[in-house]
Amino acid sequence: GLDGEEFKPRPAVKSELTSKTYLNKLFLERGFSATDLNNYLDCPLKYFYQNLLRLTRGQEKYLLYGTAVHQTLKDFFDRYRAGERWPAAKMLARFKFYLSRQPFAATDLADSWAKGRRALAGYLQHYHYRWPDKIINEYVIRGVDFGRGIKLNGKIDKLEFVTGENRVRVVDYKSSL
């Protein structure tokens, strides 16, 4: 027989995700990166769900495209730092390789290839003359303290030591479809 027990409402359970103590601890442990700041400025909820809670979501085509562009530029500038100068064709071949490793739908792959081909070739043509010989790729920042327990963490895509000047140019790659 049914005694009604299985139909009683369950007591409310408070999630850790809504606990201020938990969220503060999470924020202080993870620190705050440039990407975190950009997402927060774009939309505080975007930062909250994507960066603080790190909720998983399907890989969107612009993220896949951005990953391929970033990996291509990292390889390009690793070789550049070693004194090797790639022609546009070699850079684009590397981009095609990285695109092929992403789980794109066929039409998204074609769109990403077309856009990336134009963007990377244009980037190389437009900026190649201003790259100094001394650069650092993927510079890791850990625990730069802003006080009150807030720390800056992350990775700078590229540092360029400007020739003949006492300054460094900070480069953050941005891509979109």
Short mmCIF file of C-alpha atoms in Angstrom, two decimals:
data_model
loop_
_atom_site.label_atom_id
_atom_site.label_comp_id
_atom_site.label_asym_id
_atom_site.label_seq_id
_atom_site.Cartn_x
_atom_site.Cartn_y
_atom_site.Cartn_z
CA GLY A 1 0.00 0.00 0.00
CA LEU A 2 0.75 3.59 -0.43
CA ASP A 3 1.16 5.37 2.85
CA GLY A 4 1.89 8.79 1.34
CA GLU A 5 5.57 8.83 2.36
CA GLU A 6 6.84 8.82 -1.23
CA PHE A 7 4.76 11.92 -2.06
CA LYS A 8 5.98 14.12 0.77
CA PRO A 9 8.14 17.04 -0.36
CA ARG A 10 11.82 16.62 0.32
CA PRO A 11 13.43 19.09 2.68
CA ALA A 12 15.17 21.97 0.88
CA VAL A 13 18.88 21.44 0.48
CA LYS A 14 21.04 24.55 0.34
CA SER A 15 23.56 24.34 -2.46
CA GLU A 16 27.19 25.29 -1.89
CA LEU A 17 26.95 27.28 -5.13
CA THR A 18 24.82 29.91 -3.40
CA SER A 19 26.97 30.12 -0.27
CA LYS A 20 28.83 33.44 -0.05
CA THR A 21 31.58 31.77 1.97
CA TYR A 22 32.10 29.13 -0.73
CA LEU A 23 32.04 31.68 -3.57
CA ASN A 24 34.50 33.98 -1.78
CA LYS A 25 36.83 31.03 -1.12
CA LEU A 26 36.58 29.98 -4.78
CA PHE A 27 37.34 33.52 -5.98
CA LEU A 28 40.34 33.90 -3.68
CA GLU A 29 41.74 30.48 -4.63
CA ARG A 30 41.39 30.98 -8.39
CA GLY A 31 42.43 34.60 -8.62
CA PHE A 32 41.38 36.87 -11.44
CA SER A 33 42.79 36.74 -14.98
CA ALA A 34 42.53 39.19 -17.86
CA THR A 35 39.94 36.88 -19.47
CA ASP A 36 37.98 36.85 -16.22
CA LEU A 37 37.96 40.66 -16.19
CA ASN A 38 36.91 40.90 -19.84
CA ASN A 39 34.05 38.45 -19.27
CA TYR A 40 32.98 40.32 -16.12
CA LEU A 41 32.95 43.64 -17.98
CA ASP A 42 30.97 42.03 -20.80
CA CYS A 43 28.45 40.54 -18.37
CA PRO A 44 28.90 39.76 -14.65
CA LEU A 45 26.77 36.62 -15.01
CA LYS A 46 28.99 35.42 -17.87
CA TYR A 47 31.98 35.71 -15.55
CA PHE A 48 30.10 34.03 -12.70
CA TYR A 49 29.05 30.94 -14.68
CA GLN A 50 31.93 30.57 -17.15
CA ASN A 51 34.92 31.69 -15.14
CA LEU A 52 34.13 31.40 -11.44
CA LEU A 53 31.93 28.28 -11.44
CA ARG A 54 33.46 26.92 -14.66
CA LEU A 55 30.25 25.27 -15.74
CA THR A 56 30.86 23.09 -18.75
CA ARG A 57 29.19 23.88 -22.03
CA GLY A 58 29.42 22.66 -25.56
CA GLN A 59 32.33 23.93 -27.59
CA GLU A 60 31.01 26.74 -29.71
CA LYS A 61 32.52 27.31 -33.13
CA TYR A 62 34.09 30.63 -32.18
CA LEU A 63 35.93 28.93 -29.28
CA LEU A 64 37.20 26.18 -31.59
CA TYR A 65 38.30 28.81 -34.11
CA GLY A 66 40.00 30.87 -31.39
CA THR A 67 41.86 27.81 -30.12
CA ALA A 68 43.21 27.07 -33.61
CA VAL A 69 44.26 30.70 -34.15
CA HIS A 70 45.95 30.87 -30.75
CA GLN A 71 47.87 27.61 -31.25
CA THR A 72 48.98 28.76 -34.70
CA LEU A 73 50.27 32.09 -33.38
CA LYS A 74 52.02 30.38 -30.48
CA ASP A 75 53.84 28.04 -32.89
CA PHE A 76 54.62 30.92 -35.25
CA PHE A 77 56.12 33.08 -32.51
CA ASP A 78 57.97 30.18 -30.87
CA ARG A 79 59.75 29.71 -34.20
CA TYR A 80 60.13 33.48 -34.66
CA ARG A 81 61.83 33.71 -31.28
CA ALA A 82 64.25 30.99 -32.41
CA GLY A 83 65.14 33.11 -35.47
CA GLU A 84 62.97 31.32 -38.02
CA ARG A 85 60.73 33.48 -40.21
CA TRP A 86 57.72 31.61 -41.59
CA PRO A 87 56.14 32.69 -44.85
CA ALA A 88 52.36 33.11 -44.88
CA ALA A 89 51.91 29.70 -46.55
CA LYS A 90 53.61 27.90 -43.65
CA MET A 91 51.56 29.81 -41.07
CA LEU A 92 48.35 28.94 -42.92
CA ALA A 93 49.34 25.27 -43.22
CA ARG A 94 49.78 25.21 -39.44
CA PHE A 95 46.40 26.89 -38.97
CA LYS A 96 44.77 24.30 -41.24
CA PHE A 97 46.37 21.54 -39.16
CA TYR A 98 44.97 22.98 -35.92
CA LEU A 99 41.54 23.52 -37.45
CA SER A 100 41.45 19.88 -38.55
CA ARG A 101 41.96 18.79 -34.94
CA GLN A 102 38.84 20.64 -33.71
CA PRO A 103 35.36 19.02 -33.68
CA PHE A 104 33.79 21.40 -36.23
CA ALA A 105 30.66 20.78 -38.27
CA ALA A 106 31.62 20.79 -41.98
CA THR A 107 30.14 24.23 -42.72
CA ASP A 108 31.71 25.72 -39.59
CA LEU A 109 35.08 24.31 -40.61
CA ALA A 110 34.82 25.93 -44.07
CA ASP A 111 33.77 29.28 -42.55
CA SER A 112 36.58 29.14 -39.99
CA TRP A 113 39.18 28.31 -42.64
CA ALA A 114 38.06 31.19 -44.87
CA LYS A 115 38.03 33.72 -42.03
CA GLY A 116 41.28 32.51 -40.48
CA ARG A 117 43.10 32.45 -43.80
CA ARG A 118 42.23 36.13 -44.35
CA ALA A 119 42.89 37.16 -40.75
CA LEU A 120 46.26 35.44 -40.30
CA ALA A 121 47.64 36.44 -43.70
CA GLY A 122 46.52 40.02 -43.04
CA TYR A 123 48.02 39.98 -39.54
CA LEU A 124 51.35 38.75 -40.86
CA GLN A 125 51.40 41.30 -43.69
CA HIS A 126 50.32 44.25 -41.55
CA TYR A 127 52.39 43.71 -38.39
CA HIS A 128 55.53 41.76 -39.37
CA TYR A 129 57.68 44.88 -39.56
CA ARG A 130 57.06 45.89 -35.94
CA TRP A 131 57.86 42.62 -34.17
CA PRO A 132 61.08 42.93 -32.20
CA ASP A 133 63.52 40.05 -32.10
CA LYS A 134 63.14 39.60 -28.35
CA ILE A 135 59.75 38.19 -27.33
CA ILE A 136 58.31 35.85 -24.74
CA ASN A 137 55.34 33.63 -25.56
CA GLU A 138 52.79 32.41 -23.03
CA TYR A 139 54.16 34.34 -20.05
CA VAL A 140 52.57 32.89 -16.89
CA ILE A 141 51.49 35.22 -14.08
CA ARG A 142 50.75 33.73 -10.67
CA GLY A 143 49.63 35.46 -7.53
CA VAL A 144 50.17 39.16 -8.28
CA ASP A 145 48.55 40.54 -5.13
CA PHE A 146 46.15 43.49 -5.42
CA GLY A 147 45.43 43.47 -1.68
CA ARG A 148 42.47 42.11 0.26
CA GLY A 149 43.38 38.63 -0.99
CA ILE A 150 42.68 39.40 -4.67
CA LYS A 151 45.30 37.87 -6.93
CA LEU A 152 45.95 38.19 -10.65
CA ASN A 153 46.64 34.88 -12.35
CA GLY A 154 46.77 33.89 -15.98
CA LYS A 155 48.87 33.84 -19.07
CA ILE A 156 49.94 36.71 -21.29
CA ASP A 157 49.91 35.60 -24.91
CA LYS A 158 53.06 37.49 -25.84
CA LEU A 159 55.48 40.06 -24.45
CA GLU A 160 57.45 42.09 -26.97
CA PHE A 161 60.57 43.89 -25.77
CA VAL A 162 60.52 47.04 -27.87
CA THR A 163 63.90 47.54 -29.54
CA GLY A 164 65.75 50.70 -28.47
CA GLU A 165 63.18 51.57 -25.82
CA ASN A 166 62.85 50.72 -22.19
CA ARG A 167 59.37 49.23 -22.50
CA VAL A 168 57.48 46.02 -23.12
CA ARG A 169 54.40 45.63 -25.32
CA VAL A 170 51.79 43.21 -23.93
CA VAL A 171 49.90 41.30 -26.64
CA ASP A 172 46.61 39.47 -26.10
CA TYR A 173 45.28 37.58 -29.12
CA LYS A 174 41.61 38.15 -29.90
CA SER A 175 39.63 36.27 -32.49
CA SER A 176 35.98 36.00 -33.36
CA LEU A 177 33.92 34.59 -36.19
#
